[in-house]
C-alpha cells in the first residue's frame, strides 16, 4: 500500500511540475522579415518569418500556459524600450515569439510607441504589460523584435516569462506513467494473493 501511494505521489509531482520564471533580454540586434521582405503589417500567429540576428534568444518550454510581463526593474533585466530608427527617434515596445522548428509566429505583443526610450518606458501599458501564450507540446521558442533593418536600432526589451498553469503532460509521458502505475498495481495484487494463500 505504501509503495502504491509513493508511486502515485511521484506521478502527481511529475505531472504538476512547472518551470521557474525566466527573464529574456531581446536587444536591438534581433529582428525578422516576412514574405514581403519587411516587418509590416504586424505579424499574425502561424505566419512564417525569417529571423535576423545571432545567436537567437531562446527558451525551451514544456506544454502549458505562460504569462509574459515587462521585466524592466528586475534583477537581470537589461532593457526598457527599443528604437527601430534612432535617426527619427522611433521608439517602441513590440516583439514576437516564434516556433524555432517551423519559424512560424506563435504570438505578437505590442504595448506602445514614442519619441524616446524614457517616454515609451513610462507608458502605463508598457509598465503594466501582461499577456499570455499557450504551448501544446514541448517547444523551443525564439524571441525577436519587430524590425527588418537592424543597423539603425538601439536598446531592447526585457520580458519575464512565467508559467501560470500546471504543465500539460505530453501523451508519451502520460502513457509511461500509466504503464508504471499498472505494473505496480499488478505486482501489489500478486503479493496480496500470495500472502493470502
Coordinates of C-alpha atoms in Angstrom, one line a residue, residues 99-189:
X99 CA 8.5 28.5 -33.1
X100 CA 12.2 27.6 -33.6
X101 CA 11.4 24.4 -35.7
X102 CA 8.8 25.9 -38.1
X103 CA 9.7 29.6 -37.9
X104 CA 6.0 30.3 -37.6
X105 CA 4.8 33.1 -35.3
X106 CA 3.3 31.9 -32.1
X107 CA 2.3 35.3 -30.7
X108 CA 2.9 39.0 -31.4
X109 CA 3.0 41.5 -28.5
X110 CA 2.8 45.3 -28.7
X111 CA 2.4 47.8 -25.9
X112 CA 3.3 51.3 -27.1
X113 CA 5.5 53.8 -29.1
X114 CA 7.0 57.1 -28.5
X115 CA 9.8 59.5 -29.4
X116 CA 12.3 58.5 -26.7
X117 CA 13.3 55.5 -24.6
X118 CA 12.1 57.2 -21.4
X119 CA 8.8 58.2 -23.0
X120 CA 8.0 54.6 -24.0
X121 CA 9.2 53.1 -20.8
X122 CA 6.9 55.5 -18.8
X123 CA 3.7 54.4 -20.7
X124 CA 1.3 52.6 -18.3
X125 CA 0.6 50.0 -21.0
X126 CA 4.3 49.2 -21.1
X127 CA 5.0 49.2 -17.4
X128 CA 1.9 47.1 -16.7
X129 CA 2.2 44.9 -19.8
X130 CA 0.7 41.4 -19.3
X131 CA -0.2 38.9 -22.0
X132 CA -0.3 35.1 -22.4
X133 CA 0.6 32.3 -24.8
X134 CA 0.0 28.6 -24.7
X135 CA 2.2 25.7 -26.0
X136 CA 0.6 22.3 -26.6
X137 CA 3.9 20.4 -26.7
X138 CA 7.5 21.0 -25.6
X139 CA 8.7 23.7 -27.9
X140 CA 11.9 25.8 -28.4
X141 CA 10.7 29.4 -28.9
X142 CA 12.7 32.4 -30.3
X143 CA 12.2 36.0 -29.2
X144 CA 12.7 38.8 -31.7
X145 CA 11.9 42.5 -32.2
X146 CA 9.5 43.8 -34.9
X147 CA 12.0 45.2 -37.4
X148 CA 13.8 44.2 -40.6
X149 CA 16.5 46.8 -40.8
X150 CA 18.8 46.5 -37.8
X151 CA 21.7 48.9 -38.3
X152 CA 19.7 51.9 -37.0
X153 CA 18.4 50.2 -33.9
X154 CA 19.2 50.8 -30.2
X155 CA 18.1 49.5 -26.8
X156 CA 15.9 46.4 -26.4
X157 CA 13.1 44.8 -24.5
X158 CA 13.3 42.6 -21.4
X159 CA 10.4 40.3 -20.6
X160 CA 9.6 37.9 -17.8
X161 CA 8.1 34.5 -18.9
X162 CA 6.2 32.8 -16.1
X163 CA 4.3 29.5 -16.2
X164 CA 0.7 30.1 -15.0
X165 CA -0.8 26.6 -15.3
X166 CA 0.4 23.1 -14.5
X167 CA 2.3 21.7 -17.4
X168 CA 0.0 19.6 -19.5
X169 CA 1.9 16.3 -19.9
X170 CA 2.6 15.0 -23.4
X171 CA 0.8 11.8 -24.4
X172 CA 4.0 9.8 -24.3
X173 CA 4.7 10.9 -20.7
X174 CA 1.1 10.0 -19.6
X175 CA 1.5 6.6 -21.3
X176 CA 4.7 5.9 -19.5
X177 CA 3.4 6.9 -16.1
X178 CA 0.2 4.9 -16.7
X179 CA 2.2 1.8 -17.6
X180 CA 4.4 2.2 -14.5
X181 CA 1.3 2.5 -12.3
X182 CA -0.3 -0.6 -13.9
X183 CA 2.8 -2.6 -13.3
X184 CA 3.0 -1.5 -9.7
X185 CA -0.7 -2.2 -9.1
X186 CA -0.5 -5.7 -10.7
X187 CA 2.6 -6.5 -8.7
X188 CA 0.9 -5.4 -5.5
X189 CA -2.1 -7.6 -6.2

